[in-house]
mmCIF file of N, CA and C in Angstrom:
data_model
loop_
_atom_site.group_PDB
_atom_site.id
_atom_site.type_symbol
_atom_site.label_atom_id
_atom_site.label_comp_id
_atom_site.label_asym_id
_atom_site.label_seq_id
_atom_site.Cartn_x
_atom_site.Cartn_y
_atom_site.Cartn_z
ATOM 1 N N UNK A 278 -23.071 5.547 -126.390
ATOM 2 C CA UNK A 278 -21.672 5.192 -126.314
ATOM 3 C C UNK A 278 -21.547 3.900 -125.518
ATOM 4 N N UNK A 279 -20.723 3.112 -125.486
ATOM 5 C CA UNK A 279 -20.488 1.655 -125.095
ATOM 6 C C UNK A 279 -19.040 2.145 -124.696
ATOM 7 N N UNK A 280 -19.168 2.182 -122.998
ATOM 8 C CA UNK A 280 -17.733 2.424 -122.469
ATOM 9 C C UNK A 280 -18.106 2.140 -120.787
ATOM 10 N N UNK A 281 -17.584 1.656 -120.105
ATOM 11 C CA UNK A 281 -17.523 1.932 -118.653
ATOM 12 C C UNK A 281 -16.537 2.571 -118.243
ATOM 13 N N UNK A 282 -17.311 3.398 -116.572
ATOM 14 C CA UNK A 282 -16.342 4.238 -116.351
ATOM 15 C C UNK A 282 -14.414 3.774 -116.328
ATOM 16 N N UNK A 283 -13.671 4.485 -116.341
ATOM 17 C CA UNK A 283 -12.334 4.041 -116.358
ATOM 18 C C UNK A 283 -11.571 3.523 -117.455
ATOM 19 N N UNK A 284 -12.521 2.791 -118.379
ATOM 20 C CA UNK A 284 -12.329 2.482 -119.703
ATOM 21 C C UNK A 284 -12.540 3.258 -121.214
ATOM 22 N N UNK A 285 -12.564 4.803 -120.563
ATOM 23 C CA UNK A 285 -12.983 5.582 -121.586
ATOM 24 C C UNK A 285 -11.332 5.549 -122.579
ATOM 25 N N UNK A 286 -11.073 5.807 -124.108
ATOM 26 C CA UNK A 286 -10.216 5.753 -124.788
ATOM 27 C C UNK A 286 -10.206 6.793 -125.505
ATOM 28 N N UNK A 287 -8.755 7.415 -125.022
ATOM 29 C CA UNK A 287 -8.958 9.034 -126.256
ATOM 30 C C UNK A 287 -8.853 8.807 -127.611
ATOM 31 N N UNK A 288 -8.973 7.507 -127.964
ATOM 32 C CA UNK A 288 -8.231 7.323 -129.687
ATOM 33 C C UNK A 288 -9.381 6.970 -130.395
ATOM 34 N N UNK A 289 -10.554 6.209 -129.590
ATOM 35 C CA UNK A 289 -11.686 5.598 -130.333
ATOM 36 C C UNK A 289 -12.742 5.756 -129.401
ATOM 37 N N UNK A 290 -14.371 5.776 -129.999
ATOM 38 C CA UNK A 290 -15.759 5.356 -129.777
ATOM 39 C C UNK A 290 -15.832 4.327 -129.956
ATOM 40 N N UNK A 291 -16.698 4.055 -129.320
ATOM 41 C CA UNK A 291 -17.437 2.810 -129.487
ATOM 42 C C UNK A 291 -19.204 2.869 -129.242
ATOM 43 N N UNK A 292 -19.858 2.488 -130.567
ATOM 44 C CA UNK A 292 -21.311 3.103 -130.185
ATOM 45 C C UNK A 292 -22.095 2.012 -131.022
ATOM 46 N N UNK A 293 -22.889 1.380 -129.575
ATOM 47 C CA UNK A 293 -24.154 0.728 -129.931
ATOM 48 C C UNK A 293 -24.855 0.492 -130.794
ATOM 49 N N UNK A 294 -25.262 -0.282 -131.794
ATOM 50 C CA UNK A 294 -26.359 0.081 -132.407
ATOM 51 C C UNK A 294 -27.425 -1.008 -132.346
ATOM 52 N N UNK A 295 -29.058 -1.038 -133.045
ATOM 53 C CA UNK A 295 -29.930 -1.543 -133.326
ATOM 54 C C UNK A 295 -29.532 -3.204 -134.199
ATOM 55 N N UNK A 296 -29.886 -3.990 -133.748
ATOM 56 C CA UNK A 296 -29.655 -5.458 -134.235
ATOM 57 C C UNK A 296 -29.683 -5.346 -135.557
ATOM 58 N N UNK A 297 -28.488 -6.468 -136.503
ATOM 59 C CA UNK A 297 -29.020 -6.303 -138.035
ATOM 60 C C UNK A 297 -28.538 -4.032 -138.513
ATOM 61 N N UNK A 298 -28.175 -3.306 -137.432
ATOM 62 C CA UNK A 298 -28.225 -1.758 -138.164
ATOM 63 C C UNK A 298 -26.560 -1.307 -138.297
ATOM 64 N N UNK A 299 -25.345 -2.561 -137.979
ATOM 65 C CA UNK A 299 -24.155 -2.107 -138.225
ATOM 66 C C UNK A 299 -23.638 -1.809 -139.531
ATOM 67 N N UNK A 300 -24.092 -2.691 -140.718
ATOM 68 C CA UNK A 300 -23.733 -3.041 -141.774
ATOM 69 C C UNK A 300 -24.125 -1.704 -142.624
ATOM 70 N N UNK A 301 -25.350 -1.637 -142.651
ATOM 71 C CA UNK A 301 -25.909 -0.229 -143.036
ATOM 72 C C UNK A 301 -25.289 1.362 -142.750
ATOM 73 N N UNK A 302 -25.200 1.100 -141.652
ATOM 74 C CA UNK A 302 -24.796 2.662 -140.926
ATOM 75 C C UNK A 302 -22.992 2.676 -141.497
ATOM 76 N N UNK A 303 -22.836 1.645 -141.519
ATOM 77 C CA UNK A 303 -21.035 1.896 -141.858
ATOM 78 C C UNK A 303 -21.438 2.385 -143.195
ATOM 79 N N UNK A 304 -22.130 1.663 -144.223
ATOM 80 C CA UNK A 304 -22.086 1.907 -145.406
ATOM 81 C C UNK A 304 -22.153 3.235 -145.383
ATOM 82 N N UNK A 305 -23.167 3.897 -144.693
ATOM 83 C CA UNK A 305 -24.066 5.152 -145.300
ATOM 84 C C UNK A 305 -22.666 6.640 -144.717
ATOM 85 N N UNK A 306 -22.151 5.937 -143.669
ATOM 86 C CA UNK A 306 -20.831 7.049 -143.181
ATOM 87 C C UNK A 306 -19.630 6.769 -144.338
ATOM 88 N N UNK A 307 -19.394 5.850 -144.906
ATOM 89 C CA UNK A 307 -18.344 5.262 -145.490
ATOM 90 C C UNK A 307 -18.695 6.194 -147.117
ATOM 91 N N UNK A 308 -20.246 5.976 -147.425
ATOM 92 C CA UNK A 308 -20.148 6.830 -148.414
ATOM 93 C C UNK A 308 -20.470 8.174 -148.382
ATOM 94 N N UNK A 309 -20.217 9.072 -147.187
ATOM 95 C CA UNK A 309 -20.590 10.765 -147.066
ATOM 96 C C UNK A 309 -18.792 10.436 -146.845
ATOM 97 N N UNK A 310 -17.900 9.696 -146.792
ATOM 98 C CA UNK A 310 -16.223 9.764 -147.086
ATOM 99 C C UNK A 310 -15.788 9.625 -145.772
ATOM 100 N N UNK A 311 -16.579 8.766 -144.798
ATOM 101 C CA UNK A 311 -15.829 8.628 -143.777
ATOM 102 C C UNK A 311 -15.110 7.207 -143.327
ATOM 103 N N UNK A 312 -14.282 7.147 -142.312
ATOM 104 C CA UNK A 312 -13.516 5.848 -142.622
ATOM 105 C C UNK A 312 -13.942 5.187 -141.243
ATOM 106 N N UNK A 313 -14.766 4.552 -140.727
ATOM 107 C CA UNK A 313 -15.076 3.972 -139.889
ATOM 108 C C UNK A 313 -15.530 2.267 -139.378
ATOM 109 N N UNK A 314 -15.258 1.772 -138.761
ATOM 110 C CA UNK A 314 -15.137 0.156 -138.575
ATOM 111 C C UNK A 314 -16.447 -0.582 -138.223
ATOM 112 N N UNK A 315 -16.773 -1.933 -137.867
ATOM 113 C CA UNK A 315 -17.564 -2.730 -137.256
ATOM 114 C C UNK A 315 -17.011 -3.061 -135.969
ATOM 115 N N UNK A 316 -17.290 -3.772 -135.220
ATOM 116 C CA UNK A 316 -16.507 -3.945 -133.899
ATOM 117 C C UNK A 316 -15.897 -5.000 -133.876
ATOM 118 N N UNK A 317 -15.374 -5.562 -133.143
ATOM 119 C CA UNK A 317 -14.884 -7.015 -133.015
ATOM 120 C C UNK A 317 -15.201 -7.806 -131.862
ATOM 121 N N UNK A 318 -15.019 -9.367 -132.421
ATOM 122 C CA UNK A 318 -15.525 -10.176 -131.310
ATOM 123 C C UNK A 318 -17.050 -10.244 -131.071
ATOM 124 N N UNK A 319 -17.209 -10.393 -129.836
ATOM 125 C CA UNK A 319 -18.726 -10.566 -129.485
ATOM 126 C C UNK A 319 -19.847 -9.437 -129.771
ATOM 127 N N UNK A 320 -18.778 -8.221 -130.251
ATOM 128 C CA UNK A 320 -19.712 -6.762 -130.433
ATOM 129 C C UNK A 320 -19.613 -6.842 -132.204
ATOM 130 N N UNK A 321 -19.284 -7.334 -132.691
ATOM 131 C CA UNK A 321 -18.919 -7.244 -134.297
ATOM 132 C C UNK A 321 -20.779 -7.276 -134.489
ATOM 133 N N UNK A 322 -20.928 -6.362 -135.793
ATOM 134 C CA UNK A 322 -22.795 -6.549 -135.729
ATOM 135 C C UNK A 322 -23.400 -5.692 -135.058
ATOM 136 N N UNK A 323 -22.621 -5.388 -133.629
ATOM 137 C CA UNK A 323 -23.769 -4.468 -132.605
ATOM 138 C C UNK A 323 -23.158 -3.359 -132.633
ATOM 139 N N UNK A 324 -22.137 -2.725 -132.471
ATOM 140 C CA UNK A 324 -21.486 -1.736 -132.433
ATOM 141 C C UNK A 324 -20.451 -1.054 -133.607
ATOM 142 N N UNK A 325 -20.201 -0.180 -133.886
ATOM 143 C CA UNK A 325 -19.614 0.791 -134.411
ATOM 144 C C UNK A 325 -18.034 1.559 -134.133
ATOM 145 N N UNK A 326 -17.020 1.301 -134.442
ATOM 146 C CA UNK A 326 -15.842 1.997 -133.795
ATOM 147 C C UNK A 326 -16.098 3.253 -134.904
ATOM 148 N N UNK A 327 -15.709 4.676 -133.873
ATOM 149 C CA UNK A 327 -15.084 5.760 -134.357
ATOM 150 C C UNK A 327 -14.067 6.264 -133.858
ATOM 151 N N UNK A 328 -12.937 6.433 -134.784
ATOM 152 C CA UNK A 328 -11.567 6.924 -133.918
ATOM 153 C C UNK A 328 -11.966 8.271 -134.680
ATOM 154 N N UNK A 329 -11.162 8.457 -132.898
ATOM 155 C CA UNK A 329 -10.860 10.210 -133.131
ATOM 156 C C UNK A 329 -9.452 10.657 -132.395
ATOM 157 N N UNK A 330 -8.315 9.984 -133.374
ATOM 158 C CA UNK A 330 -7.091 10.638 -132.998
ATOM 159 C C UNK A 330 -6.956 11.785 -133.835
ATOM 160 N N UNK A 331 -5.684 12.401 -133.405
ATOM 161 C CA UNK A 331 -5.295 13.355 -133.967
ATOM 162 C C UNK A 331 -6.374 15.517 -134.078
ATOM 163 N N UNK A 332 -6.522 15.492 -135.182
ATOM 164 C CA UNK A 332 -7.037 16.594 -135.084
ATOM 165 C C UNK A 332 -7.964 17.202 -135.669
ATOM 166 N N UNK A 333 -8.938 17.034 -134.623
ATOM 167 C CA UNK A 333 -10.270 16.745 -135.399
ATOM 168 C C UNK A 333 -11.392 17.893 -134.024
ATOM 169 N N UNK A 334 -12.255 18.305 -134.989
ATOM 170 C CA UNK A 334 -12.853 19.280 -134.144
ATOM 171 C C UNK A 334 -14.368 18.695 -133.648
ATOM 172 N N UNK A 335 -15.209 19.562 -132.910
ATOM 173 C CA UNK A 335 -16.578 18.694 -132.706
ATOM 174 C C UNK A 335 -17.475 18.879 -133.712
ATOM 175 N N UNK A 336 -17.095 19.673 -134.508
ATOM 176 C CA UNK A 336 -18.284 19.890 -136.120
ATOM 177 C C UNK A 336 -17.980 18.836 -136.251
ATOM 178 N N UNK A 337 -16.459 18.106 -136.792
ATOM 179 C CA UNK A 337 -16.048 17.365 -137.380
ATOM 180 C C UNK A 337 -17.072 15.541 -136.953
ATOM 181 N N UNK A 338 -16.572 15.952 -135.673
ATOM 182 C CA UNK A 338 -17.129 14.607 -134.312
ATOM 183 C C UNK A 338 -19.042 14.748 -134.943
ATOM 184 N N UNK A 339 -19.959 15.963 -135.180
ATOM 185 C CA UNK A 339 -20.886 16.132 -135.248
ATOM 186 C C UNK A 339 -21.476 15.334 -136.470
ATOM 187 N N UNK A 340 -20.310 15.949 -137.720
ATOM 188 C CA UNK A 340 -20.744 15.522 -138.801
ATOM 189 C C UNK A 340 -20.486 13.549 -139.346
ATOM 190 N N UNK A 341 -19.891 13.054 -138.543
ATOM 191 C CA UNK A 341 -19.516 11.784 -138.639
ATOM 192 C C UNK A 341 -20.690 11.450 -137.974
ATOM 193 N N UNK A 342 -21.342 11.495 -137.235
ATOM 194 C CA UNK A 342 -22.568 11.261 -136.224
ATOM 195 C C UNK A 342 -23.668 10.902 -136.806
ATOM 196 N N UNK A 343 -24.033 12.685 -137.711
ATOM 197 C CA UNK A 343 -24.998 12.645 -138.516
ATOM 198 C C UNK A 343 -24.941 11.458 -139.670
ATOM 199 N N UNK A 344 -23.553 11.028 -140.431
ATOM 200 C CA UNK A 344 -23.453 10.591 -141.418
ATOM 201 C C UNK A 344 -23.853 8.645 -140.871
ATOM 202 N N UNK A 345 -23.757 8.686 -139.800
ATOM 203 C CA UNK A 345 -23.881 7.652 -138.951
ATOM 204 C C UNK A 345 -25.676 6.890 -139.006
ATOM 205 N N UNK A 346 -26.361 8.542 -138.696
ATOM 206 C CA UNK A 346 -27.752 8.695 -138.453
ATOM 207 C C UNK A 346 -28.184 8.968 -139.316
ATOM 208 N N UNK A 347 -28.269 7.613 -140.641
ATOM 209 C CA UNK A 347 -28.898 7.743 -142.124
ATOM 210 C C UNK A 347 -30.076 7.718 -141.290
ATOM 211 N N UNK A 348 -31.061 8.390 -142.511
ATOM 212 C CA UNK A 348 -32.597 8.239 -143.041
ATOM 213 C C UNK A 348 -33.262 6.853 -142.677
ATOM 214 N N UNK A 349 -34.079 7.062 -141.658
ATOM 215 C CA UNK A 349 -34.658 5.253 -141.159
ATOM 216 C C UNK A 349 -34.065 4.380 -139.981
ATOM 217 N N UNK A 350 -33.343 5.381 -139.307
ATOM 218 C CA UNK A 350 -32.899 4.921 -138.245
ATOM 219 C C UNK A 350 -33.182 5.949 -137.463
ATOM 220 N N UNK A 351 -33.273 4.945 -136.274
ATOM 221 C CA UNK A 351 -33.916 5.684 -134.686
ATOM 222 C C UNK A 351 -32.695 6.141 -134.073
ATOM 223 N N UNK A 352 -32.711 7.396 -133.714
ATOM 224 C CA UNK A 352 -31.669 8.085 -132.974
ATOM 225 C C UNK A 352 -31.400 7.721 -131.538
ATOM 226 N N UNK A 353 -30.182 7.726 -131.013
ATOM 227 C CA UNK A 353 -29.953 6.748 -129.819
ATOM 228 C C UNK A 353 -30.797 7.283 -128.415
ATOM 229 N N UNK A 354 -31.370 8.857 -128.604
ATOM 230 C CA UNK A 354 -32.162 8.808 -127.363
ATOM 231 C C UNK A 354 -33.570 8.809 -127.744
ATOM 232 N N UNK A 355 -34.332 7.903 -128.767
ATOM 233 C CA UNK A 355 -35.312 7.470 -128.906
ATOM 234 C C UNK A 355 -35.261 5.965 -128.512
ATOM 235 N N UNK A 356 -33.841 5.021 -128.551
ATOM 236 C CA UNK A 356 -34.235 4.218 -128.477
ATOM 237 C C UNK A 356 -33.853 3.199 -127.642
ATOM 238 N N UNK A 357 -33.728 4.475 -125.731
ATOM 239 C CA UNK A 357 -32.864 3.935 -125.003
ATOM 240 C C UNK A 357 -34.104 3.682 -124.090
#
């Protein structure tokens, strides 16, 4: 996750990824039907927005994750 303390946001994530691995990972969530962004500014490329307003459960939070963590990518506590 990409947040410092005090700056946490109940509406959106924001999550790191591998150089060159934003473009991909949106695709691969975008086609299991999820609706999720690139970042902006200086993070556009490196990071990932996921909002989670409204009403949404942690399967839900789980399964956006997984859909996140296509096939060929290193999971974030392998590659901290």
């Amino acid at each position: 996750m990409f947040s410092r303390d005090g700056y946490h946001s109940p509406t959106v994530s924001t999550i790191r990824v591998g150089p060159g691995e934003a473009v991909a990972r949106l695709a691969s969530a975008r086609k299991a039907g999820y609706v999720v962004s690139n970042g902006y500014g200086r993070l556009k490329g490196q990071t990932i927005r996921v909002g989670h307003m409204g009403d949404h459960t942690e399967a839900d939070l789980e399964r956006v994750l997984a859909a996140l963590d296509a096939p060929g990518f290193a999971t974030a506590s392998t590659t901290r």
